[in-house]
XYZ file of C-alpha atoms in Angstrom:
497
model
C -0.984 -56.668 43.725
C -0.827 -55.855 47.444
C -3.155 -53.323 48.965
C -0.178 -50.835 49.599
C 1.151 -51.003 46.007
C -2.298 -50.483 44.780
C -2.772 -47.282 46.931
C 0.763 -46.002 45.533
C -0.268 -46.910 41.979
C -3.476 -44.908 42.153
C -2.095 -41.971 43.937
C 0.544 -41.508 41.135
C -2.184 -41.821 38.413
C -4.166 -39.189 40.300
C -1.356 -36.799 40.376
C -0.746 -37.309 36.546
C -4.320 -36.486 35.791
C -4.062 -33.411 37.978
C -1.017 -32.050 36.365
C -2.617 -32.770 32.901
C -5.786 -30.934 33.772
C -3.760 -27.959 34.941
C -1.784 -27.830 31.743
C -4.883 -28.059 29.595
C -6.816 -25.491 31.492
C -3.830 -22.986 31.352
C -3.031 -23.604 27.654
C -6.210 -24.549 25.973
C -7.142 -21.898 23.444
C -7.108 -20.866 19.820
C -3.464 -20.057 19.783
C -0.714 -22.396 21.322
C 1.309 -20.379 23.894
C -1.398 -17.952 24.596
C -3.094 -17.421 27.960
C -6.644 -16.447 26.915
C -7.357 -14.934 30.286
C -3.905 -13.585 31.231
C -1.616 -14.813 33.814
C -3.913 -16.017 36.605
C -2.432 -15.068 40.230
C -1.243 -18.357 42.022
C -1.187 -20.524 38.880
C 0.665 -23.838 39.441
C 4.380 -23.587 38.759
C 5.607 -27.085 38.714
C 5.261 -27.798 35.002
C 8.549 -27.228 33.320
C 9.530 -24.077 31.633
C 8.097 -22.640 29.228
C 4.793 -24.330 30.113
C 4.500 -22.768 33.496
C 3.144 -19.329 34.314
C 4.938 -18.081 37.364
C 3.842 -14.267 36.740
C 0.861 -12.826 38.399
C -1.204 -10.097 36.438
C 0.646 -7.318 38.219
C 3.927 -8.920 37.504
C 3.136 -9.136 33.901
C 2.159 -5.414 33.864
C 5.500 -4.349 35.405
C 7.397 -6.711 33.169
C 5.720 -5.935 29.737
C 4.306 -2.242 30.397
C 0.799 -3.069 29.252
C -1.698 -0.325 30.026
C -4.636 -2.710 29.877
C -3.551 -5.927 31.986
C -7.138 -7.409 32.092
C -5.535 -9.752 29.638
C -1.689 -10.266 29.593
C -1.706 -11.786 26.210
C 1.933 -12.847 26.040
C 3.609 -15.741 24.413
C 5.933 -17.089 27.305
C 8.909 -17.961 25.245
C 12.298 -16.281 25.665
C 11.201 -14.066 28.351
C 14.486 -12.684 29.764
C 15.917 -9.529 31.358
C 12.874 -7.552 31.735
C 14.057 -4.409 33.318
C 11.714 -2.215 31.361
C 12.507 -4.227 28.253
C 10.910 -7.417 27.070
C 13.200 -9.817 25.422
C 10.650 -11.943 23.828
C 7.233 -11.673 22.050
C 3.711 -10.724 22.728
C 0.714 -12.582 21.099
C -2.742 -10.996 21.206
C -5.223 -13.854 22.010
C -8.686 -12.304 22.045
C -10.579 -9.258 20.864
C -10.762 -5.772 22.205
C -7.182 -5.656 23.486
C -4.641 -2.689 24.043
C -0.941 -3.204 23.852
C 0.615 0.005 25.213
C 4.352 -0.479 25.825
C 4.926 3.047 27.344
C 7.825 3.559 25.194
C 9.725 0.531 26.453
C 11.397 -1.935 24.167
C 10.389 -5.285 22.905
C 13.774 -6.740 21.658
C 15.193 -9.879 20.269
C 18.736 -10.799 21.241
C 18.902 -13.394 18.778
C 19.486 -12.968 15.147
C 16.186 -12.377 13.460
C 13.888 -13.364 16.380
C 10.530 -14.308 14.752
C 7.876 -11.899 15.590
C 7.642 -9.096 18.289
C 3.794 -8.538 18.379
C 1.278 -10.795 16.549
C -2.647 -10.363 16.480
C -4.073 -12.889 14.085
C -7.907 -12.805 13.382
C -8.763 -10.620 16.358
C -10.659 -7.322 16.052
C -10.605 -3.961 17.992
C -6.898 -4.038 18.675
C -4.611 -1.013 19.616
C -0.736 -1.408 19.580
C 1.019 1.893 20.600
C 4.170 3.269 22.082
C 6.329 0.232 21.461
C 10.020 0.193 20.494
C 10.510 -3.083 18.412
C 13.963 -4.062 17.321
C 15.804 -6.994 15.776
C 13.032 -9.232 14.950
C 12.168 -10.936 11.804
C 8.843 -9.464 11.691
C 7.919 -6.484 13.898
C 4.231 -6.525 14.158
C 2.018 -9.075 12.331
C -1.807 -8.506 12.105
C -4.940 -9.539 10.483
C -8.490 -8.682 11.533
C -10.746 -5.675 11.687
C -10.361 -2.301 13.552
C -6.718 -2.402 14.199
C -4.777 0.755 14.995
C -0.872 0.688 15.029
C 0.081 4.085 16.495
C 3.148 5.869 17.619
C 5.771 2.851 17.584
C 9.360 2.868 16.746
C 9.686 -0.300 14.537
C 13.397 -0.495 13.457
C 16.100 -2.960 12.614
C 13.935 -5.880 11.933
C 16.107 -7.580 9.425
C 15.506 -11.332 9.611
C 14.941 -13.600 6.694
C 11.869 -11.682 5.506
C 12.336 -8.666 7.735
C 8.927 -6.706 7.709
C 8.249 -3.742 9.911
C 4.362 -4.301 9.766
C 3.168 -7.413 7.891
C -0.300 -8.254 6.920
C -0.696 -12.176 7.147
C -4.359 -12.278 5.723
C -7.220 -10.118 4.505
C -8.146 -7.243 6.881
C -10.502 -4.128 7.218
C -10.480 -0.891 8.972
C -6.904 -0.592 9.728
C -5.098 2.522 10.709
C -1.196 2.815 10.767
C -0.254 6.392 12.004
C 2.539 8.292 13.506
C 5.087 5.298 13.518
C 8.661 5.365 12.773
C 9.213 2.360 10.408
C 12.895 2.452 9.415
C 15.862 0.198 8.751
C 13.897 -2.932 8.162
C 13.989 -5.167 4.877
C 10.503 -3.872 4.168
C 8.362 -1.375 5.830
C 4.698 -2.121 5.553
C 3.820 -5.224 3.510
C 1.342 -7.695 2.769
C 1.255 -11.254 1.360
C 0.484 -11.454 -2.430
C -3.238 -11.543 -2.795
C -4.060 -10.045 0.658
C -6.570 -7.274 0.521
C -6.933 -4.535 3.310
C -9.985 -2.739 2.917
C -10.213 0.778 4.265
C -6.555 0.980 5.224
C -5.278 4.299 6.273
C -1.616 4.980 6.448
C -0.847 8.581 7.760
C 1.850 10.702 9.301
C 4.496 7.933 9.338
C 8.127 8.168 8.788
C 9.140 5.336 6.709
C 12.816 5.249 5.739
C 15.999 3.419 4.945
C 14.127 -0.011 4.452
C 16.125 -2.263 2.097
C 12.982 -3.231 -0.009
C 9.684 -1.361 -0.249
C 8.540 1.251 2.089
C 4.801 0.545 1.537
C 3.502 -2.418 -0.609
C -0.404 -2.542 -0.725
C -3.143 -3.641 -2.840
C -6.361 -1.750 -2.719
C -8.636 0.890 -1.298
C -5.975 2.537 0.889
C -5.504 6.124 1.912
C -1.771 7.044 2.106
C -1.402 10.576 3.195
C 1.044 12.948 5.067
C 3.870 10.271 5.215
C 7.674 10.922 4.903
C 8.831 8.123 2.637
C 12.506 8.317 2.025
C 15.617 6.241 1.264
C 13.911 2.804 0.487
C 14.178 0.814 -2.516
C 10.782 1.770 -3.698
C 8.874 4.207 -1.657
C 5.260 2.909 -2.496
C 4.055 -0.030 -4.529
C 0.171 0.236 -5.072
C -2.144 -1.853 -7.154
C -5.498 -0.265 -7.502
C -8.061 2.152 -6.100
C -5.724 3.824 -3.807
C -5.817 7.512 -2.730
C -2.073 8.730 -2.233
C -1.876 12.432 -1.136
C 0.453 15.078 0.488
C 3.300 12.711 0.889
C 7.104 13.339 0.696
C 8.536 10.575 -1.313
C 12.214 11.043 -1.772
C 15.565 9.540 -2.569
C 14.293 6.007 -3.177
C 16.836 4.355 -5.277
C 14.499 2.297 -7.553
C 11.787 4.621 -7.535
C 9.197 6.838 -5.565
C 6.033 5.199 -6.551
C 5.172 2.206 -8.858
C 1.452 2.106 -9.739
C 1.169 -1.349 -11.092
C -2.541 -1.436 -11.083
C -5.515 0.707 -12.133
C -7.669 3.631 -10.758
C -4.995 5.067 -8.320
C -5.526 8.741 -7.430
C -2.161 10.564 -6.721
C -2.104 14.413 -5.818
C -0.188 17.025 -3.672
C 2.841 14.766 -3.231
C 6.374 15.750 -3.485
C 8.649 13.351 -5.364
C 12.369 14.333 -5.338
C 15.498 12.476 -5.886
C 14.189 9.010 -6.776
C 15.206 7.003 -9.850
C 11.662 7.225 -11.216
C 9.365 9.763 -9.567
C 6.598 7.749 -10.554
C 6.452 4.401 -12.638
C 3.066 3.281 -13.997
C 2.544 -0.331 -15.231
C -1.253 -0.111 -15.130
C -4.222 1.744 -16.639
C -6.568 4.584 -15.738
C -4.327 6.162 -13.011
C -4.761 9.723 -12.291
C -1.786 11.802 -11.364
C -3.644 14.965 -10.738
C -2.951 18.329 -9.059
C -0.029 19.930 -7.578
C 2.334 17.036 -7.331
C 5.986 18.373 -7.459
C 8.157 15.973 -9.327
C 11.560 17.171 -9.395
C 15.375 16.091 -9.504
C 14.515 12.433 -10.217
C 16.336 10.309 -12.925
C 13.077 10.439 -14.844
C 9.981 12.209 -13.733
C 7.021 9.942 -14.655
C 7.528 6.688 -16.625
C 4.711 4.906 -18.348
C 5.503 1.358 -19.395
C 4.630 -0.543 -22.621
C 1.001 -1.587 -23.001
C -0.348 0.830 -20.345
C -3.197 3.041 -21.391
C -5.658 5.736 -20.366
C -3.740 7.420 -17.577
C -4.123 11.211 -16.749
C -1.349 13.589 -15.753
C -2.997 16.868 -14.902
C -1.547 20.045 -13.283
C 1.567 18.899 -12.009
C 5.123 20.695 -11.804
C 7.710 18.328 -13.479
C 11.051 20.052 -13.303
C 14.885 19.406 -13.030
C 14.762 15.630 -13.665
C 17.946 14.209 -14.860
C 16.411 12.723 -18.117
C 12.851 13.313 -19.287
C 9.872 14.908 -17.593
C 7.302 12.316 -18.741
C 8.196 9.170 -20.698
C 5.467 7.004 -22.563
C 7.167 3.863 -23.594
C 4.692 2.231 -25.797
C 1.849 3.702 -23.614
C -1.375 4.636 -25.460
C -4.348 6.925 -24.997
C -2.970 8.916 -22.243
C -3.936 12.609 -21.431
C -1.209 15.141 -20.336
C -3.069 18.314 -19.440
C -1.931 21.579 -17.873
C 1.448 20.649 -16.560
C 4.474 22.642 -16.119
C 7.510 20.760 -17.579
C 10.761 22.728 -17.262
C 14.556 22.374 -16.871
C 14.743 18.731 -17.517
C 17.882 17.451 -18.854
C 16.400 15.536 -21.949
C 12.844 16.463 -23.008
C 9.655 17.763 -21.460
C 7.618 14.769 -23.049
C 9.102 11.742 -24.719
C 6.788 9.425 -26.636
C 8.021 6.282 -28.199
C 7.436 2.567 -28.659
C 9.963 -0.231 -28.731
C 10.306 -1.888 -32.107
C 9.220 -5.342 -30.893
C 5.937 -3.770 -29.688
C 5.365 -1.829 -32.905
C 5.909 -4.983 -35.040
C 3.073 -6.731 -33.187
C 0.871 -3.714 -32.529
C 1.225 -0.918 -34.814
C -0.993 1.458 -32.692
C 0.933 0.979 -29.454
C 2.137 4.205 -28.028
C -0.538 6.260 -30.115
C -3.604 8.284 -29.303
C -1.835 10.178 -26.553
C -3.093 13.863 -25.957
C -0.480 16.588 -24.865
C -2.680 19.716 -24.478
C -2.514 22.996 -22.515
C 1.036 22.411 -20.951
C 3.925 24.924 -20.464
C 7.033 23.058 -21.693
C 10.173 25.225 -21.402
C 13.884 25.409 -20.850
C 14.474 21.627 -21.313
C 18.081 20.666 -22.433
C 16.777 18.580 -25.363
C 13.566 19.265 -26.879
C 10.154 20.196 -25.492
C 8.298 17.059 -27.080
C 9.913 14.175 -28.883
C 7.680 11.492 -30.715
C 9.484 8.533 -32.048
C 7.632 6.141 -34.356
C 4.021 6.293 -33.019
C 0.652 6.940 -34.617
C -2.187 9.429 -34.010
C -0.850 11.516 -31.089
C -2.460 15.045 -30.630
C -0.157 17.944 -29.576
C -2.323 20.917 -29.215
C -2.595 24.366 -27.283
C 0.831 24.131 -25.616
C 3.369 26.781 -24.777
C 6.665 25.293 -25.800
C 9.565 27.713 -25.275
C 13.183 28.125 -24.556
C 14.014 24.436 -25.251
C 17.708 24.065 -26.353
C 17.147 21.882 -29.378
C 13.632 21.575 -30.978
C 10.355 22.755 -29.827
C 8.654 19.635 -31.189
C 10.587 16.751 -32.889
C 8.602 13.988 -34.861
C 10.817 11.105 -36.018
C 11.027 7.419 -36.815
C 11.853 4.681 -34.322
C 14.565 2.206 -35.344
C 16.435 -0.668 -34.081
C 20.190 -0.766 -33.792
C 21.704 -0.673 -37.367
C 18.376 0.754 -38.835
C 17.320 -2.604 -40.330
C 13.741 -2.051 -38.973
C 12.337 1.570 -39.061
C 8.966 2.562 -37.905
C 7.702 5.912 -39.104
C 5.521 8.266 -37.215
C 2.370 9.025 -38.700
C -1.026 11.035 -38.344
C 0.285 13.421 -35.729
C -1.876 16.486 -35.141
C -0.078 19.837 -34.116
C -2.712 22.215 -33.455
C -2.750 25.822 -31.964
C 0.601 25.632 -30.199
C 2.640 28.661 -29.288
C 6.408 27.667 -30.063
C 9.170 30.186 -29.611
C 12.610 30.745 -28.629
C 13.690 27.231 -29.110
C 16.755 25.876 -31.225
C 14.178 24.834 -34.054
C 10.456 25.380 -33.939
C 9.018 22.048 -35.420
C 11.282 19.314 -37.055
C 9.503 16.526 -39.006
C 11.662 13.800 -39.788
C 10.507 10.772 -41.894
C 7.023 11.675 -40.815
C 3.796 11.191 -43.021
C 0.202 12.346 -42.808
C 0.894 14.849 -39.911
C -1.200 18.056 -39.739
C 0.596 21.233 -38.642
C -2.329 23.643 -38.202
C -2.870 27.179 -36.569
C 0.484 27.258 -34.645
C 2.354 30.300 -33.550
C 6.110 29.478 -34.552
C 8.356 32.595 -33.664
C 11.842 33.752 -32.624
C 13.348 30.298 -32.929
C 17.192 30.185 -33.421
C 17.061 27.955 -36.528
C 14.019 27.334 -38.884
C 10.406 27.717 -37.986
C 9.257 24.314 -39.501
C 11.752 21.978 -41.170
C 10.655 18.775 -43.007
C 13.121 15.998 -43.973
C 12.247 12.972 -45.751
C 8.545 13.711 -44.772
C 5.850 13.598 -47.606
C 2.173 13.900 -47.511
C 1.779 16.407 -44.648
C -0.447 19.396 -44.219
C 0.812 22.671 -43.032
C -2.021 25.446 -42.898
C -2.829 28.572 -41.326
C 0.425 28.972 -39.169
C 1.981 32.260 -38.046
C 5.587 31.780 -38.632
C 7.567 34.958 -37.575
C 11.068 36.299 -36.963
C 12.866 32.707 -37.012
C 16.496 33.238 -37.448
C 16.724 30.963 -40.499
C 13.934 29.801 -42.753
C 10.265 29.993 -42.070
C 9.616 26.701 -43.645
C 12.296 24.383 -45.031
C 11.809 21.374 -47.067
C 14.486 18.761 -47.734
C 13.663 15.579 -49.803
C 10.010 16.041 -48.854
C 7.370 15.924 -51.543
C 3.678 16.177 -51.898
C 3.076 18.332 -48.870
C 0.105 20.751 -48.775
C 1.474 24.049 -47.524
C -1.350 26.631 -47.449
C -2.325 30.057 -45.930
C 0.543 30.493 -43.716
C 1.682 33.952 -42.549
C 5.618 33.932 -42.818
C 7.459 36.947 -41.866
C 11.284 37.475 -41.085
């Protein structure tokens, strides 16, 4: 090879190496497409788009609206038509970053652009004042000490369509004062992802096609307005849910599908289920207003040991509280009134009773005020060993208390209710006071049963029951009526007309 050709050859090789070196130094880092140290001024621009970085730090600040521009952590793909709006994505690529959009938009002009802002495995991140539209995912995060504040996250309706999405387990996360609306899902996590010490507060989460909030454990959810989603909140375990307005969610306000959730001072109105519980040891305690839902509170089959205490459960289209094969629950000190069916309905499906005869039993309904319901105050169908004591049950249209069997269609399989305890209740001004139908071994002791429009106590096909020390006064028909009911002990009752 001649000397001149060698010089040309080595010159070409040198420039290839130089270009490669510039590319590697600009784009090396833990995340492809991220500039770990921002957009350095005077960076070489001869590499083809999108691998060049024509922006200086100040130009990035103007285009994207970042308040902290020491690192312009931006993924340089689809950066078009800035003018106060970023038509593309921001990817955080280091710890201790602030993304402040100053009310500017991050928008995807393509259908379901992938992610507006992502921060994966970085800590001490603040994302605020952004309007995020038309992406598949609005904000994707994982890490620790993350705050997402005062953003407007709307119309993210891509294939999965999350407003805020937790990709991996995280800790010490605050989501506050955002509007998260019209997405497929509001705030959601991958199944199995745990967010420790998560606070979701003072957000508007509405009109999402799926779930407003879907979280696992150890979250505080408070002072949010959660409306018109499919489900308002799906919560697994050890969550503290207080002071929220959860309304008009068309599958349900809240689904507690785990254990040890605490739920207080919330308003649930106009949902299908106000609360649906598929787990155990949940506490629905204190000043929840549960009104005008299809059903107020629904406990599903095989759940147990839940507490419903001091709530106002009114004007629901079906029952105030339903226990469907749910056992060992406590209902204490609630007001249940003006429900279209009953105040409390306890039953168990035939398939469950055939395999587990005690399912739906051992519930305690005590110290409640149950009135003005359009069916009965309390209905128990085909379950064992429920305790109904110290309640005021009045002005219900049909019965104060109805105990009856559970049967399948055609009455081929009938499960009789047994071992029910009715102690020290005040039962007045109902259609009928207490009706025992196909009921055995039930104790009716120390109740005040008065001014009911039919009988005080009526037994039909119900043997071997104990009726003792009741005050039965001024009922319009019979004090105690028996029909096809033998071997009952009826002792020391005060019966007056």
